[in-house]
C-alpha cells in the first residue's frame, strides 16, 4: 500500500461540513414557524403529546420535501406519470438526504397478498422449487397462486420470405387453484336465506332485502320469464326448472313488452351483493349478506391457493405449500439445512430474509399469512425487512412508533435494529412515546407544549439527560412509574372460554373475570388476540374496540362518525329558520365546484392521487350562502374547524348551548382526543386515534363487556394516566373491561392479569400466569413478570 509522506493532518474537506438537516420556518398543519437543526448519521427521536405536531414536522415536512425533490430528478416525461407533490410550507430545508418512510399504514387487504408476496420471500421460494423440486413441473410461475394456467392452440402465420401458416400450441403453467382462483377460500350461499321454498314466486317466496313481490326489475322477471311456474312452490320445481331458476346463463326475455335480462338467482346475487364492499353496505343489507354467505376453505386446494401440480413437486418431502405454512423461524431452519451448490446464492439470500424476520421479532408469522390481517406494528416491521440488509448508506430512515405492538422484552431488539441502521452511516428519525425507545436517542426534539393549536413549537432540543432536566411535559413524565394497586376489585362473575384452539392456541381453558379491569398480555405472537377476539363466545354482549381502519371516505370526519353533526345542524337550522340539510357538506349546502369535499381530487390510477384545495370555497366545503348563517357568532365551517376542547366550551353555554352536542364532545375529550378538529378527515387519523374515537362512540352504551386492543397506542406518557382514569370510570359504571396491552402502567393498574406465552407462534398459545399484578411481580415466573417488577421498582429477592 502507498504511504503518505506529509506529516501534517489534512484540512477538513468542505463536503464534511454538511452534517445537519436544517429546517427553518416550518408552518405545516399546526407548526408555528418551527426552526430546528437535526444531526445527520445520528438517531433522533421526536417526542411530544399526541397531536403536538411531530408527524407534521417529520413526515409532512422533512420526508415529504425529500420525496418531492427526488421526483424532480426524473425526466419531464417520467414526471408526467407521477403525482405532483406540493412543496411543504417551510422557508428553508437544507441538507436533506433520500428519505425512506417506514410507517404504520396497514398493508393491502387483497386476498392474494400475503407476508411472502409482500417481502419477496415467496419469489425466492418459487425459484428454489422450480430448480430443485421433484418432479420438475415448470418455471417459477408454476408455483405462483396468482398466475393461472393458460393453454391455447391455433394457426399462426410466419411472415418471413414465402408466408407459411403453421399450427402452434402455447402453454403457460401457473400455480393458481382453479376452484378458488388463488384466494384459498370459496363462498357458499345459504339458499334458505334467499327464499322460502314452501311458497311460490307469486306468494312472495323471496326473502332478499328490497325484492318485493311486485318489483318489476327483479321478482317479475323471474315470475314471467317462462322458465319457471310462478304459482308452483319452489320445492316442487323439476330439476330443469330448478337449474334455470338458480344457474341459468344471462338471456333476454320480454316482460310486459319490455326487453329484460334474465339470469339465474345465484349469479345474480353474487353480482348484486357479493361484488360490493361489505363495509360500504347499508346495515340491513350487510346483515343479510352475513346470514346468507359463508366463507369456507377451498376443498380443492385445502386453503393453500395452489394447484395440485404445484403441490406435487417436493424438496425432501416438503412442497411449497408446506414451506409457506411453516412458522418462519422453522422455515429458516429448513432452508439452512439445504445444501445445494447450484443455488447457493439463492439459498443465502432467502436465509438472510428469513433470519431478518426472526431478528425483528416476527419469526412467529408464516409466509402464507394474509397481509391484511397484520396489525399496524407488524406491518411496519415487515416493511423494515427489506431495509435491514440494504447496502445503501447516508439515507434518512423515518419510523412512526416502531415499538407499537411490542412486549417490553422485544423493545430492546427493536432498539438494536435502529442503532444498527444508524451505525451504517444513516440518519434515523423516530416518532416515539415509549421511554425505553427514547433513552437510546443521540438527539431528542420535544414538540408541544400541548396538542393542536396549543402545540406546534419546539419545547426542547438536545440530549436525553437534558430532556429529563428540561421541565417539559415529556421531561417531567419520562421517568414516571406506575405503582401496584393496594387493593383490587372483586369479580362479579366470569366469562368462560373452553378449548380455545384458534391459530396457535393449545386448547386453552380460562375464566375471564367480569366487573373488573382485566389485562391480557404476553409477547407479540403469543396468542392474545386469538384468545380474546377469536374465542370469546358469541352473544356475550361484547363490544370490541380495535385499531382496524374506520371505513369512510375523505368526507368522513369525527363529527359525522360520532353523530355529533346531527345536533349541530339542527341547532344551526333552528337559529336561522332554515333546513338542517343546508349545513351538511354532503347534501344541499355543498360547494358546487368540489361537491362539498373541500378539495379537487385527481385520481391517477395506480399511483397516489393528488388533492388540491378548492378555489371556490377555499377548502371550507360549503356554498357561500350557507356561510352567512351563524350560531353564536360562528358559521358552520368555523365550527368544524374547532378542536374538540374549543367546541365543548362553545356548545356548553350561551346562545350556542346544545346539550346533545356537548355530551358527545365530553366523551371525545375523556378519551384524550380534545385536540382533534371536528372536520378533520378520518383518513388522517392514526390507529390509536381511530380506536379512541370508536371508544368515545361506545361510551354512551351502558353495561356489557368492552374489549380494547392496545389503547395506549399513540398516547404520550402524560396521557396514559388520563386513560387509566377513563378505564376506572368505565369499570365503576358497571362495564367489564378487557384490555390487550403491553404497557406496564396498564398492567400495574389492572385488577387481574392473564399472561400468555411463554414465547411466540408455536412456542406460545398457553396461559403462563393468572392472578393479580402483585402476584405476577412476586412470582417473576414469566417474562412479563420480570419486566413489570423492574418497571414498578421491586427488587429481585436475593
XYZ file of N, CA, C and O in Angstrom, residues 404-525:
488
model
N -44.698 -0.096 18.569
C -46.122 -0.427 18.744
C -46.322 -1.943 18.635
O -45.793 -2.586 17.731
N -47.088 -2.492 19.550
C -47.398 -3.916 19.499
C -46.289 -4.803 20.048
O -46.387 -6.021 19.975
N -45.231 -4.186 20.588
C -44.113 -4.982 21.095
C -44.163 -5.093 22.614
O -44.392 -4.106 23.330
N -43.913 -6.294 23.097
C -43.756 -6.557 24.517
C -42.456 -5.894 24.981
O -41.524 -5.744 24.194
N -42.371 -5.463 26.255
C -41.114 -4.861 26.723
C -39.881 -5.717 26.425
O -38.798 -5.197 26.175
N -40.090 -7.031 26.402
C -38.973 -7.942 26.113
C -38.459 -7.748 24.685
O -37.269 -7.944 24.408
N -39.359 -7.360 23.767
C -38.981 -7.229 22.348
C -38.478 -5.830 21.990
O -37.881 -5.633 20.938
N -38.739 -4.836 22.850
C -38.364 -3.456 22.519
C -36.857 -3.312 22.408
O -36.352 -2.598 21.536
N -36.083 -4.020 23.276
C -34.629 -3.930 23.199
C -34.116 -4.407 21.850
O -33.186 -3.829 21.280
N -34.752 -5.432 21.319
C -34.353 -5.952 19.999
C -34.608 -4.905 18.913
O -33.782 -4.704 18.027
N -35.756 -4.219 18.992
C -36.053 -3.160 18.028
C -35.050 -2.020 18.158
O -34.570 -1.473 17.158
N -34.694 -1.668 19.403
C -33.694 -0.626 19.614
C -32.373 -0.974 18.950
O -31.719 -0.130 18.341
N -31.970 -2.234 19.082
C -30.709 -2.677 18.470
C -30.748 -2.505 16.952
O -29.746 -2.129 16.335
N -31.900 -2.787 16.346
C -32.014 -2.654 14.887
C -31.915 -1.189 14.461
O -31.263 -0.870 13.460
N -32.551 -0.290 15.211
C -32.477 1.134 14.891
C -31.039 1.634 15.002
O -30.557 2.404 14.161
N -30.331 1.177 16.043
C -28.941 1.594 16.228
C -28.052 1.028 15.133
O -27.089 1.669 14.702
N -28.385 -0.177 14.672
C -27.594 -0.781 13.587
C -27.731 0.021 12.299
O -26.774 0.222 11.568
N -28.976 0.466 12.010
C -29.186 1.305 10.825
C -28.386 2.600 10.937
O -27.791 3.074 9.965
N -28.360 3.170 12.139
C -27.587 4.396 12.356
C -26.089 4.152 12.173
O -25.385 4.938 11.527
N -25.602 3.053 12.724
C -24.161 2.783 12.695
C -23.636 2.503 11.296
O -22.424 2.518 11.070
N -24.545 2.222 10.340
C -24.110 2.053 8.945
C -23.920 3.400 8.255
O -23.588 3.446 7.069
N -24.153 4.476 8.988
C -23.968 5.796 8.406
C -25.246 6.446 7.946
O -25.230 7.337 7.100
N -26.388 6.016 8.506
C -27.675 6.569 8.104
C -28.216 7.517 9.173
O -27.866 7.420 10.351
N -29.091 8.412 8.739
C -29.818 9.282 9.662
C -31.132 8.590 9.997
O -31.877 8.212 9.094
N -31.413 8.398 11.277
C -32.633 7.694 11.698
C -33.508 8.668 12.482
O -33.083 9.201 13.510
N -34.713 8.928 11.980
C -35.678 9.804 12.645
C -36.838 8.949 13.140
O -37.448 8.218 12.357
N -37.139 9.035 14.433
C -38.161 8.172 15.031
C -39.165 9.023 15.801
O -38.771 9.836 16.651
N -40.451 8.859 15.486
C -41.518 9.456 16.288
C -41.897 8.413 17.332
O -42.262 7.284 16.977
N -41.791 8.738 18.617
C -41.936 7.686 19.626
C -42.447 8.253 20.949
O -42.231 9.436 21.266
N -43.157 7.401 21.716
C -43.642 7.770 23.041
C -43.029 6.918 24.149
O -43.019 7.338 25.304
N -42.576 5.712 23.824
C -42.108 4.784 24.860
C -40.768 5.250 25.431
O -39.810 5.490 24.683
N -40.657 5.369 26.767
C -39.386 5.817 27.369
C -38.228 4.876 27.036
O -37.095 5.326 26.892
N -38.516 3.565 26.899
C -37.437 2.604 26.588
C -36.810 2.897 25.233
O -35.632 2.582 25.012
N -37.601 3.480 24.302
C -37.071 3.818 22.978
C -36.491 5.227 22.945
O -35.581 5.504 22.163
N -36.987 6.102 23.798
C -36.484 7.484 23.823
C -35.060 7.529 24.367
O -34.213 8.289 23.892
N -34.758 6.680 25.377
C -33.466 6.782 26.074
C -32.272 6.393 25.203
O -31.139 6.701 25.555
N -32.488 5.740 24.047
C -31.351 5.356 23.207
C -30.995 6.463 22.209
O -30.048 6.320 21.427
N -31.738 7.583 22.236
C -31.547 8.625 21.232
C -30.218 9.345 21.423
O -29.751 9.563 22.551
N -29.606 9.736 20.305
C -28.449 10.635 20.349
C -28.929 12.080 20.499
O -28.217 12.923 21.051
N -30.119 12.334 19.977
C -30.647 13.696 19.957
C -32.156 13.604 20.122
O -32.793 12.712 19.555
N -32.737 14.491 20.911
C -34.180 14.485 21.153
C -34.754 15.840 20.764
O -34.184 16.885 21.095
N -35.878 15.817 20.041
C -36.625 17.040 19.735
C -38.011 16.877 20.345
O -38.769 15.995 19.950
N -38.325 17.718 21.343
C -39.615 17.633 22.025
C -40.520 18.748 21.515
O -40.149 19.928 21.564
N -41.686 18.366 20.974
C -42.607 19.323 20.365
C -43.849 19.457 21.245
O -44.355 18.464 21.781
N -44.363 20.660 21.377
C -45.543 20.870 22.226
C -45.805 22.353 22.373
O -45.626 23.094 21.414
N -46.204 22.798 23.558
C -46.358 22.004 24.787
C -47.647 21.191 24.821
O -47.742 20.190 25.509
N -48.642 21.629 24.055
C -49.917 20.918 24.059
C -50.188 20.283 22.711
O -49.271 20.012 21.934
N -51.477 20.032 22.457
C -51.888 19.415 21.189
C -52.652 20.423 20.353
O -53.175 21.413 20.865
N -52.712 20.150 19.040
C -53.466 21.014 18.142
C -52.901 22.429 18.136
O -51.688 22.628 18.032
N -53.778 23.424 18.317
C -53.322 24.822 18.292
C -52.452 25.162 19.497
O -51.721 26.154 19.479
N -52.498 24.337 20.552
C -51.661 24.578 21.738
C -50.263 23.990 21.562
O -49.424 24.088 22.461
N -50.021 23.334 20.436
C -48.711 22.740 20.183
C -48.024 23.433 19.030
O -48.250 24.607 18.752
N -47.134 22.677 18.353
C -46.505 23.210 17.155
C -45.272 24.046 17.395
O -44.829 24.767 16.506
N -44.687 23.992 18.603
C -43.438 24.711 18.871
C -42.405 23.739 19.429
O -42.756 22.690 19.976
N -41.118 24.094 19.308
C -40.049 23.256 19.852
C -39.882 23.597 21.321
O -39.524 24.734 21.678
N -40.148 22.637 22.200
C -40.034 22.860 23.640
C -38.624 22.541 24.139
O -38.156 23.110 25.121
N -37.981 21.570 23.488
C -36.627 21.186 23.904
C -35.915 20.526 22.741
O -36.521 19.836 21.930
N -34.590 20.739 22.716
C -33.745 20.115 21.705
C -32.416 19.796 22.366
O -31.771 20.674 22.935
N -31.997 18.533 22.365
C -30.721 18.193 22.986
C -30.647 16.731 23.349
O -31.261 15.878 22.702
N -29.930 16.400 24.416
C -29.698 15.013 24.828
C -30.835 14.512 25.705
O -31.672 15.286 26.174
N -30.824 13.209 25.960
C -31.856 12.610 26.824
C -31.732 13.154 28.236
O -32.738 13.454 28.897
N -30.490 13.301 28.726
C -30.287 13.837 30.076
C -30.812 15.271 30.153
O -31.405 15.675 31.146
N -30.574 16.035 29.077
C -31.095 17.399 29.040
C -32.610 17.421 29.055
O -33.231 18.292 29.676
N -33.249 16.433 28.387
C -34.717 16.340 28.366
C -35.246 16.095 29.771
O -36.238 16.704 30.190
N -34.565 15.216 30.520
C -35.015 14.911 31.882
C -35.030 16.167 32.754
O -35.906 16.343 33.604
N -34.044 17.031 32.537
C -33.923 18.228 33.380
C -34.646 19.436 32.804
O -34.614 20.518 33.395
N -35.313 19.238 31.652
C -35.851 20.393 30.922
C -37.131 20.957 31.514
O -37.471 22.115 31.282
N -37.893 20.140 32.221
C -39.157 20.618 32.771
C -40.306 20.599 31.781
O -41.404 21.059 32.097
N -40.099 20.059 30.552
C -41.200 19.943 29.591
C -42.123 18.812 30.032
O -41.784 18.021 30.920
N -43.289 18.718 29.375
C -44.245 17.655 29.728
C -43.579 16.283 29.575
O -43.694 15.416 30.450
N -42.849 16.083 28.465
C -42.175 14.798 28.251
C -41.079 14.587 29.286
O -40.938 13.491 29.841
N -40.285 15.644 29.572
C -39.204 15.516 30.540
C -39.705 15.161 31.922
O -39.119 14.318 32.615
N -40.827 15.768 32.318
C -41.368 15.505 33.661
C -41.891 14.087 33.778
O -41.852 13.493 34.864
N -42.418 13.543 32.682
C -43.055 12.221 32.758
C -42.139 11.079 32.288
O -42.553 9.924 32.325
N -40.914 11.403 31.825
C -40.054 10.374 31.243
C -39.767 9.243 32.226
O -39.694 8.075 31.838
N -39.600 9.584 33.496
C -39.271 8.558 34.494
C -40.472 8.178 35.350
O -40.317 7.609 36.432
N -41.674 8.508 34.869
C -42.884 8.104 35.597
C -42.954 6.587 35.693
O -42.685 5.880 34.720
N -43.330 6.098 36.838
C -43.542 4.662 37.003
C -44.824 4.451 37.780
O -45.028 5.048 38.845
N -45.703 3.621 37.263
C -46.952 3.315 37.954
C -46.653 2.466 39.183
O -45.613 1.801 39.262
N -47.547 2.497 40.132
C -47.396 1.656 41.329
C -48.492 0.611 41.338
O -49.575 0.813 40.774
N -48.186 -0.500 41.967
C -49.181 -1.576 42.060
C -50.327 -1.132 42.970
O -50.109 -0.428 43.973
N -51.539 -1.543 42.639
C -52.701 -1.211 43.468
C -52.583 -1.885 44.843
O -52.133 -3.029 44.940
N -53.026 -1.143 45.857
C -53.036 -1.750 47.195
C -54.178 -2.752 47.307
O -54.055 -3.792 47.948
N -55.308 -2.424 46.697
C -56.445 -3.345 46.709
C -56.979 -3.477 45.290
O -56.883 -2.539 44.496
N -57.510 -4.645 44.982
C -58.084 -4.877 43.656
C -59.575 -5.169 43.810
O -60.032 -5.587 44.867
N -60.317 -4.943 42.724
C -61.761 -5.162 42.753
C -62.072 -6.653 42.790
O -61.307 -7.485 42.309
N -63.261 -6.950 43.286
C -63.718 -8.345 43.330
C -64.587 -8.624 42.102
O -65.501 -7.852 41.807
N -64.282 -9.706 41.361
C -65.080 -10.022 40.158
C -66.544 -10.265 40.495
O -66.886 -10.723 41.590
N -67.425 -9.948 39.514
C -68.865 -10.160 39.692
C -69.366 -11.296 38.811
O -70.538 -11.353 38.463
N -68.475 -12.165 38.416
C -68.809 -13.271 37.533
C -67.627 -13.559 36.630
O -66.582 -12.905 36.723
N -67.792 -14.538 35.757
C -66.699 -14.872 34.833
C -67.257 -15.114 33.435
O -68.426 -15.476 33.266
N -66.395 -14.888 32.459
C -66.689 -15.206 31.066
C -65.862 -16.435 30.731
O -64.632 -16.386 30.735
N -66.537 -17.559 30.497
C -65.816 -18.816 30.314
C -65.365 -19.003 28.873
O -66.130 -18.789 27.935
N -64.114 -19.375 28.702
C -63.583 -19.797 27.398
C -63.068 -21.213 27.588
O -62.249 -21.479 28.477
N -63.541 -22.117 26.760
C -63.150 -23.520 26.894
C -62.627 -24.071 25.564
O -63.246 -23.885 24.515
N -61.501 -24.740 25.642
C -60.947 -25.432 24.472
C -60.585 -24.527 23.313
O -60.686 -24.923 22.154
N -60.128 -23.305 23.607
C -59.776 -22.361 22.532
C -58.558 -22.885 21.774
O -57.504 -23.132 22.377
N -58.715 -23.059 20.447
C -57.604 -23.605 19.661
C -57.367 -22.811 18.375
O -56.774 -23.308 17.431
N -57.841 -21.558 18.334
C -57.656 -20.726 17.144
C -56.173 -20.418 16.966
O -55.467 -20.098 17.917
N -55.711 -20.494 15.741
C -54.312 -20.232 15.402
C -53.379 -21.055 16.291
O -53.421 -22.267 16.258
N -52.570 -20.392 17.151
C -51.571 -21.158 17.906
C -52.028 -21.536 19.309
O -51.235 -22.075 20.090
N -53.298 -21.264 19.661
C -53.782 -21.608 20.999
C -53.873 -23.128 21.164
O -54.255 -23.837 20.244
N -53.517 -23.601 22.349
C -53.465 -25.047 22.591
C -54.551 -25.462 23.578
O -54.289 -25.640 24.770
N -55.768 -25.566 23.067
C -56.923 -25.980 23.882
C -56.955 -25.224 25.210
O -56.953 -25.824 26.295
N -56.976 -23.920 25.120
C -56.894 -23.079 26.319
C -58.235 -23.005 27.021
O -59.266 -22.755 26.399
N -58.223 -23.237 28.326
C -59.391 -23.039 29.186
C -59.071 -21.887 30.128
O -58.057 -21.921 30.831
N -59.923 -20.872 30.152
C -59.662 -19.737 31.041
C -60.973 -19.076 31.413
O -61.922 -19.054 30.626
N -61.043 -18.571 32.634
C -62.191 -17.803 33.104
C -61.768 -16.339 33.192
O -60.875 -15.989 33.974
N -62.396 -15.495 32.362
C -62.073 -14.069 32.382
C -63.012 -13.390 33.369
O -64.234 -13.447 33.204
N -62.477 -12.769 34.432
C -63.359 -12.158 35.448
C -64.105 -10.960 34.881
O -63.562 -10.183 34.079
N -65.346 -10.794 35.287
C -66.187 -9.673 34.847
C -66.332 -8.660 35.974
O -66.175 -8.984 37.158
N -66.631 -7.426 35.584
C -66.806 -6.372 36.576
C -65.502 -5.788 37.076
O -65.493 -5.020 38.038
N -64.382 -6.141 36.432
C -63.073 -5.639 36.845
C -62.289 -5.214 35.603
O -62.739 -5.398 34.469
N -61.104 -4.647 35.830
C -60.189 -4.321 34.737
C -59.229 -5.495 34.569
O -58.371 -5.730 35.414
N -59.414 -6.243 33.474
C -58.608 -7.442 33.213
C -57.663 -7.148 32.049
O -58.103 -6.734 30.979
N -56.362 -7.353 32.260
C -55.365 -7.124 31.218
C -54.844 -8.464 30.713
O -54.448 -9.329 31.511
N -54.883 -8.640 29.387
C -54.341 -9.832 28.742
C -53.026 -9.429 28.092
O -52.996 -8.505 27.274
N -51.942 -10.086 28.468
C -50.641 -9.673 27.972
C -49.822 -10.888 27.544
O -50.283 -12.022 27.599
N -48.592 -10.632 27.108
C -47.727 -11.675 26.577
C -46.937 -11.133 25.409
O -47.291 -10.097 24.828
N -45.865 -11.805 25.038
C -45.029 -11.329 23.933
C -45.833 -11.299 22.636
O -46.859 -11.975 22.514
N -45.369 -10.502 21.655
C -46.052 -10.422 20.361
C -46.106 -11.806 19.736
O -45.093 -12.491 19.650
N -47.310 -12.223 19.300
C -47.469 -13.529 18.675
C -47.757 -14.654 19.640
O -47.786 -15.827 19.254
